[in-house]
CSV table of C-alpha atoms in Angstrom, one decimal:
chain,number,residue,atom,x,y,z
A,1,MET,CA,73.8,37.2,-9.0
A,2,THR,CA,74.1,34.4,-6.5
A,3,THR,CA,74.2,34.3,-2.7
A,4,ASP,CA,74.5,31.8,0.0
A,5,ASN,CA,70.8,30.7,0.4
A,6,LYS,CA,71.5,29.6,4.0
A,7,ARG,CA,71.8,33.1,5.3
A,8,PRO,CA,69.4,36.1,4.9
A,9,LEU,CA,70.2,38.6,2.2
A,10,THR,CA,71.5,42.0,3.4
A,11,LEU,CA,72.0,45.5,2.0
A,12,ARG,CA,75.6,44.5,1.3
A,13,ASP,CA,74.4,41.8,-1.2
A,14,VAL,CA,72.4,44.4,-3.1
A,15,SER,CA,75.3,46.9,-2.9
A,16,GLU,CA,77.8,44.3,-4.3
A,17,ALA,CA,75.4,43.3,-7.0
A,18,THR,CA,75.0,46.9,-8.2
A,19,GLY,CA,78.3,48.5,-7.4
A,20,VAL,CA,76.3,51.1,-5.4
A,21,SER,CA,77.1,52.0,-1.7
A,22,GLU,CA,75.0,50.4,1.0
A,23,MET,CA,73.8,53.9,2.1
A,24,THR,CA,72.5,54.6,-1.4
A,25,VAL,CA,70.8,51.2,-1.5
A,26,SER,CA,69.2,52.0,1.8
A,27,ARG,CA,67.9,55.3,0.5
A,28,VAL,CA,66.4,53.7,-2.6
A,29,LEU,CA,64.7,50.9,-0.7
A,30,ARG,CA,63.3,53.3,1.9
A,31,ASN,CA,62.4,55.8,-0.8
A,32,ARG,CA,64.4,58.5,1.0
A,33,GLY,CA,67.0,61.0,-0.1
A,34,ASP,CA,68.1,62.3,-3.5
A,35,VAL,CA,69.0,59.4,-5.8
A,36,SER,CA,69.1,59.5,-9.6
A,37,GLU,CA,66.4,57.6,-11.4
A,38,LYS,CA,69.0,55.5,-13.2
A,39,THR,CA,70.5,54.4,-9.9
A,40,ARG,CA,67.2,53.9,-8.3
A,41,GLN,CA,66.0,51.5,-11.1
A,42,LYS,CA,69.3,49.7,-11.0
A,43,VAL,CA,69.0,49.0,-7.2
A,44,LEU,CA,65.3,48.1,-7.4
A,45,SER,CA,66.0,45.6,-10.3
A,46,ALA,CA,68.8,44.0,-8.4
A,47,ALA,CA,66.9,43.7,-5.2
A,48,LYS,CA,64.0,42.1,-7.0
A,49,GLU,CA,66.2,39.7,-8.9
A,50,LEU,CA,68.0,38.7,-5.6
A,51,GLY,CA,64.7,38.4,-3.8
A,52,TYR,CA,65.8,40.9,-1.1
A,53,VAL,CA,63.2,42.1,1.4
A,54,PRO,CA,64.2,45.0,3.7
A,55,ASN,CA,64.3,44.2,7.4
A,56,LYS,CA,61.6,46.7,8.6
A,57,ILE,CA,62.0,45.7,12.2
A,58,ALA,CA,65.5,46.9,12.1
A,59,GLY,CA,64.6,49.9,10.1
A,60,ALA,CA,61.9,50.8,12.6
A,61,LEU,CA,64.1,50.9,15.6
A,62,ALA,CA,64.6,54.6,15.3
A,63,SER,CA,60.9,55.4,15.1
A,64,ASN,CA,60.0,52.5,17.4
A,65,ARG,CA,57.1,51.6,15.0
A,66,VAL,CA,56.6,49.3,12.0
A,67,ASN,CA,54.2,50.0,9.1
A,68,LEU,CA,51.7,47.5,10.3
A,69,VAL,CA,48.1,48.1,11.4
A,70,ALA,CA,46.8,45.5,13.8
A,71,VAL,CA,43.3,44.4,13.0
A,72,ILE,CA,41.6,42.4,15.7
A,73,ILE,CA,38.3,40.7,14.9
A,74,PRO,CA,36.2,38.0,16.5
A,75,SER,CA,35.9,35.6,13.6
A,76,LEU,CA,37.0,34.8,10.0
A,77,SER,CA,34.2,32.3,9.5
A,78,ASN,CA,31.5,34.9,10.1
A,79,MET,CA,30.9,36.6,6.7
A,80,VAL,CA,30.6,40.0,8.3
A,81,PHE,CA,34.3,40.5,9.0
A,82,PRO,CA,35.9,39.6,5.6
A,83,GLU,CA,34.0,42.6,4.2
A,84,VAL,CA,35.3,44.9,6.9
A,85,LEU,CA,38.8,43.7,6.1
A,86,THR,CA,38.1,44.4,2.4
A,87,GLY,CA,37.2,48.0,3.3
A,88,ILE,CA,40.3,48.4,5.4
A,89,ASN,CA,42.6,47.0,2.7
A,90,SER,CA,41.0,49.2,0.0
A,91,VAL,CA,42.3,52.3,1.9
A,92,LEU,CA,45.6,51.0,3.3
A,93,GLU,CA,46.8,49.6,-0.1
A,94,ASN,CA,47.3,53.2,-1.2
A,95,THR,CA,49.7,53.8,1.7
A,96,ASP,CA,52.8,52.2,3.2
A,97,LEU,CA,50.7,50.5,5.8
A,98,GLN,CA,49.8,46.8,5.8
A,99,PRO,CA,47.0,45.2,7.9
A,100,VAL,CA,47.8,42.2,10.1
A,101,VAL,CA,44.9,40.2,11.4
A,102,GLY,CA,44.3,38.6,14.8
A,103,VAL,CA,41.2,36.5,15.6
A,104,THR,CA,39.7,36.3,19.1
A,105,ASP,CA,36.7,33.9,18.7
A,106,TYR,CA,34.6,36.3,20.8
A,107,GLN,CA,36.6,35.4,23.9
A,108,PRO,CA,37.7,38.4,26.0
A,109,GLU,CA,40.8,36.6,27.4
A,110,LYS,CA,41.9,35.6,23.9
A,111,GLU,CA,41.4,39.2,22.7
A,112,GLU,CA,43.7,40.3,25.6
A,113,LYS,CA,46.4,37.8,24.5
A,114,VAL,CA,46.1,38.7,20.8
A,115,LEU,CA,46.3,42.4,21.6
A,116,TYR,CA,49.3,41.9,23.8
A,117,GLU,CA,51.2,40.0,21.0
A,118,MET,CA,50.2,42.5,18.4
A,119,LEU,CA,51.3,45.5,20.4
A,120,SER,CA,54.6,43.8,21.1
A,121,TRP,CA,55.4,44.3,17.4
A,122,ARG,CA,54.9,48.1,17.8
A,123,PRO,CA,52.3,48.6,15.0
A,124,SER,CA,51.4,52.0,13.8
A,125,GLY,CA,47.7,51.7,14.6
A,126,ILE,CA,45.0,49.3,15.9
A,127,ILE,CA,41.6,48.6,14.5
A,128,ILE,CA,39.6,46.4,16.9
A,129,ALA,CA,36.1,45.1,16.8
A,130,GLY,CA,33.7,46.2,19.5
A,131,LEU,CA,33.7,48.5,22.5
A,132,GLU,CA,33.7,45.9,25.3
A,133,HIS,CA,37.2,44.7,26.5
A,134,THR,CA,38.7,43.4,29.6
A,135,GLU,CA,40.3,46.0,32.0
A,136,ALA,CA,43.8,44.8,31.0
A,137,ALA,CA,43.0,45.1,27.2
A,138,ARG,CA,41.5,48.6,27.7
A,139,ALA,CA,44.7,49.6,29.7
A,140,MET,CA,46.9,48.4,26.8
A,141,LEU,CA,44.8,50.3,24.3
A,142,ASN,CA,45.0,53.5,26.3
A,143,ALA,CA,48.7,53.1,26.9
A,144,SER,CA,49.6,52.1,23.3
A,145,GLY,CA,50.4,55.7,22.1
A,146,ILE,CA,49.1,55.0,18.7
A,147,PRO,CA,45.7,55.6,16.9
A,148,VAL,CA,43.1,53.1,18.0
A,149,VAL,CA,39.8,52.7,16.2
A,150,GLU,CA,37.0,50.5,17.6
A,151,VAL,CA,34.7,49.3,14.9
A,152,MET,CA,31.2,47.8,14.3
A,153,ASP,CA,29.5,49.5,17.3
A,154,THR,CA,28.9,53.0,18.6
A,155,ASP,CA,26.7,52.2,21.6
A,156,GLY,CA,29.4,53.1,24.2
A,157,LYS,CA,32.5,55.1,24.9
A,158,PRO,CA,35.6,54.4,22.8
A,159,VAL,CA,39.2,54.5,23.9
A,160,ASP,CA,40.1,56.8,21.0
A,161,ALA,CA,38.0,56.6,17.9
A,162,MET,CA,35.0,54.5,16.8
A,163,VAL,CA,33.2,53.7,13.6
A,164,GLY,CA,30.1,51.6,13.3
A,165,ILE,CA,26.4,51.6,13.7
A,166,SER,CA,24.1,51.8,16.8
A,167,HIS,CA,22.9,48.2,17.2
A,168,ARG,CA,20.3,49.3,19.7
A,169,ARG,CA,18.8,51.7,17.1
A,170,ALA,CA,19.0,48.9,14.5
A,171,GLY,CA,16.9,46.6,16.8
A,172,ARG,CA,14.4,49.4,17.4
A,173,GLU,CA,14.0,50.2,13.7
A,174,MET,CA,13.4,46.5,12.8
A,175,ALA,CA,10.8,46.2,15.6
A,176,LYS,CA,9.0,49.3,14.3
A,177,ALA,CA,8.9,47.9,10.8
A,178,ILE,CA,7.6,44.5,12.0
A,179,LEU,CA,4.8,46.1,14.2
A,180,LYS,CA,3.9,48.5,11.3
A,181,ALA,CA,3.4,45.4,9.1
A,182,GLY,CA,0.8,44.1,11.6
A,183,TYR,CA,2.7,41.2,13.2
A,184,ARG,CA,2.3,40.7,17.0
A,185,ASN,CA,3.3,37.1,17.9
A,186,ILE,CA,7.1,37.5,17.6
A,187,GLY,CA,9.8,35.0,18.2
A,188,PHE,CA,13.6,35.7,18.4
A,189,MET,CA,16.5,33.4,17.6
A,190,GLY,CA,20.2,34.4,18.0
A,191,THR,CA,23.6,33.8,19.4
A,192,LYS,CA,24.3,33.6,23.1
A,193,MET,CA,24.5,37.3,24.1
A,194,PRO,CA,27.2,37.4,26.7
A,195,LEU,CA,29.8,36.9,24.0
A,196,ASP,CA,28.2,38.7,21.1
A,197,HIS,CA,27.7,42.2,22.5
A,198,ARG,CA,26.3,43.7,19.3
A,199,ALA,CA,23.7,41.0,18.9
A,200,ARG,CA,22.7,41.6,22.6
A,201,LYS,CA,22.3,45.3,22.0
A,202,ARG,CA,20.1,44.7,18.9
A,203,PHE,CA,18.0,42.4,21.0
A,204,GLU,CA,17.7,45.1,23.8
A,205,GLY,CA,16.7,47.7,21.3
A,206,PHE,CA,14.2,45.3,19.6
A,207,THR,CA,12.5,44.3,22.8
A,208,GLU,CA,12.5,48.0,24.1
A,209,ALA,CA,10.6,49.1,20.9
A,210,LEU,CA,8.1,46.2,21.2
A,211,ALA,CA,7.5,47.0,24.9
A,212,LYS,CA,6.6,50.6,24.1
A,213,GLU,CA,3.8,49.3,21.9
A,214,GLY,CA,2.7,46.7,24.6
A,215,VAL,CA,4.2,43.7,22.8
A,216,GLU,CA,6.4,41.1,24.4
A,217,ILE,CA,8.6,38.5,22.7
A,218,MET,CA,6.5,35.3,22.7
A,219,ASP,CA,9.4,32.8,22.3
A,220,ARG,CA,13.2,33.0,22.1
A,221,ALA,CA,16.1,30.7,21.5
A,222,PHE,CA,19.9,31.2,21.8
A,223,TYR,CA,22.7,29.1,20.5
A,224,SER,CA,26.5,29.0,20.6
A,225,GLY,CA,28.7,28.3,17.6
A,226,GLY,CA,28.9,29.8,14.2
A,227,SER,CA,26.0,31.0,12.1
A,228,ALA,CA,24.7,28.3,9.8
A,229,LEU,CA,21.8,27.4,7.5
A,230,ALA,CA,21.4,24.1,9.3
A,231,LYS,CA,21.2,25.7,12.7
A,232,GLY,CA,18.5,28.1,11.4
A,233,ARG,CA,16.4,25.2,10.1
A,234,GLU,CA,16.7,23.3,13.3
A,235,MET,CA,15.9,26.2,15.6
A,236,THR,CA,13.0,27.3,13.5
A,237,GLN,CA,11.4,23.9,13.5
A,238,GLU,CA,11.8,23.6,17.3
A,239,MET,CA,10.4,27.0,18.0
A,240,LEU,CA,7.3,26.6,15.8
A,241,GLU,CA,6.6,23.2,17.3
A,242,ARG,CA,6.8,24.9,20.7
A,243,SER,CA,4.9,28.0,19.7
A,244,PRO,CA,2.8,27.4,16.6
A,245,GLU,CA,0.9,30.7,17.0
A,246,LEU,CA,4.0,32.8,16.1
A,247,ASP,CA,3.5,35.1,13.1
A,248,PHE,CA,7.0,36.6,12.9
A,249,LEU,CA,10.6,35.3,13.4
A,250,TYR,CA,13.5,37.7,14.0
A,251,TYR,CA,17.0,36.3,13.7
A,252,SER,CA,20.2,37.8,15.0
A,253,ASN,CA,21.9,37.2,11.6
A,254,ASP,CA,21.0,36.4,8.0
A,255,MET,CA,22.5,32.9,7.9
A,256,ILE,CA,20.2,31.4,10.5
A,257,GLY,CA,17.4,33.5,9.1
A,258,ALA,CA,17.9,32.0,5.6
A,259,GLY,CA,17.9,28.5,7.2
A,260,GLY,CA,14.6,29.3,8.8
A,261,MET,CA,13.2,30.6,5.5
A,262,LEU,CA,14.2,27.3,3.7
A,263,TYR,CA,12.5,25.3,6.4
A,264,LEU,CA,9.3,27.3,6.1
A,265,MET,CA,9.4,26.9,2.3
A,266,ASP,CA,9.8,23.1,2.7
A,267,GLN,CA,6.7,23.1,4.9
A,268,LYS,CA,4.7,25.1,2.3
A,269,ILE,CA,4.1,27.9,4.9
A,270,ASP,CA,3.0,31.2,3.4
A,271,ILE,CA,5.8,33.8,3.7
A,272,PRO,CA,5.2,36.6,4.7
A,273,GLY,CA,1.4,36.1,4.9
A,274,GLN,CA,1.4,33.4,7.6
A,275,ILE,CA,4.8,34.0,9.0
A,276,GLY,CA,7.2,36.9,8.4
A,277,LEU,CA,11.0,36.7,8.7
A,278,ALA,CA,13.9,39.1,9.1
A,279,GLY,CA,17.6,38.8,9.7
A,280,PHE,CA,20.5,41.1,10.1
A,281,ASN,CA,23.8,41.9,8.1
A,282,GLY,CA,22.6,42.1,4.5
A,283,VAL,CA,24.8,39.2,3.4
A,284,GLU,CA,25.2,39.3,-0.4
A,285,LEU,CA,25.8,35.5,-0.6
A,286,LEU,CA,22.1,34.9,0.2
A,287,GLN,CA,20.8,37.0,-2.7
A,288,GLY,CA,20.7,33.9,-4.9
A,289,LEU,CA,18.1,32.1,-2.7
A,290,PRO,CA,14.6,31.6,-4.1
A,291,ARG,CA,13.3,34.5,-1.9
A,292,GLN,CA,15.0,37.6,-0.6
A,293,LEU,CA,15.2,37.6,3.2
A,294,ALA,CA,14.3,40.9,4.9
A,295,THR,CA,17.4,42.3,6.6
A,296,MET,CA,19.4,45.3,7.6
A,297,ASP,CA,22.7,46.3,6.1
A,298,ALA,CA,25.5,46.6,8.7
A,299,CYS,CA,27.6,49.0,6.5
A,300,ARG,CA,30.6,46.7,6.7
A,301,LEU,CA,32.6,47.9,3.8
A,302,GLU,CA,32.1,51.6,4.8
A,303,ILE,CA,33.1,50.8,8.4
A,304,GLY,CA,36.4,49.2,7.2
A,305,ARG,CA,37.1,52.2,4.9
A,306,LYS,CA,36.3,54.8,7.5
A,307,ALA,CA,38.4,53.1,10.2
A,308,ALA,CA,41.4,52.8,7.9
A,309,GLU,CA,41.0,56.4,6.8
A,310,ILE,CA,41.2,57.6,10.4
A,311,ILE,CA,44.3,55.6,11.1
A,312,ALA,CA,46.0,56.8,7.9
A,313,ALA,CA,45.0,60.4,8.5
A,314,GLN,CA,46.3,60.5,12.1
A,315,LEU,CA,49.6,59.0,11.1
A,316,ASP,CA,50.0,61.4,8.2
A,317,ASN,CA,49.2,64.4,10.4
A,318,PRO,CA,48.7,63.8,14.2
A,319,ASP,CA,47.5,67.4,14.7
A,320,ALA,CA,44.8,67.3,12.0
A,321,GLU,CA,41.1,67.7,12.8
A,322,ILE,CA,39.6,64.2,12.3
A,323,GLU,CA,36.1,63.0,12.9
A,324,LYS,CA,36.6,60.3,15.4
A,325,HIS,CA,33.1,59.2,16.3
A,326,VAL,CA,31.5,58.0,13.1
A,327,THR,CA,28.0,56.5,13.3
A,328,LEU,CA,26.7,55.1,10.0
A,329,THR,CA,23.0,54.5,9.4
A,330,PRO,CA,21.9,51.1,8.1
A,331,THR,CA,18.7,50.7,6.1
A,332,ILE,CA,16.1,47.9,6.1
A,333,THR,CA,15.7,45.8,3.0
A,334,PHE,CA,12.1,44.4,3.1
A,335,GLY,CA,12.8,41.6,0.6
A,336,ASP,CA,10.1,39.0,0.2
A,337,THR,CA,9.6,38.1,3.9
A,338,LEU,CA,8.4,41.3,5.5
A,339,LYS,CA,5.1,42.9,4.5
A,340,ARG,CA,5.1,46.7,3.8
A,341,ARG,CA,2.3,48.8,5.2
């Protein structure tokens, strides 16, 4: 079987290679219609040998949709989102749907552009991180006519469906655990909040719970850029030089928290006796460190799975009763850096 490799293969090439009509070839490749098993295998074998890939854009003209699910996330370097993608893929791999990923770098204008481009391909569904979008992006989501699932956060009103955790509650629960352990001189380190809405909400919940017990944040520091061990070391050193009386450090994510822990260990500081530490996300990569950082699991895999299940279920049966507001409950892992009392 040979073809002119300067042109794309067509149904006719598969038809000529098998002696089967183009209509039958189309039925086999779309898994539609009544075709004998012998003919089906003959067509599939020929298509595979030729390297033929169906043109799904052309095939989707009648339905005006392709079997793609647009997945829009803020970052691929942040270890949180690959786990969400793993959860999404674990569900969609059992369907005809394929996830296609767009990255926004936490920039609202870039999210708007990525969303516009994704929608122009007429996907069958959208999974998008966060509940905060520009007016234009929200208008596009509302007008898309397809299932939309906003993930990671449930502190707000979704366009259609949402799956995530309450970050304000996560912040409150961590504050309660820290206060219960007897710490009072607390410092906070995290990303710049205008861009990372979920970190901002955790900080709001955290400070709210402290305030109810008459405690205020003693020191705080914010940074831009990715989460890194080196950044955590640097910020921790600077904060303790500024506020040596601190007895607890709460970090907006595990990576900078682990950096802070390594710095304190280098300085021979008693953890959690002299200073306690906690992060957020429950990053498995850090489990190999000399000590286990106290943290809170963000339910990433489950968020991805639930979001994909909602998309698949709505496409399978648009009239089905589906739970569209799913709030998962993260749990605190005390590790070796937060005293239990």
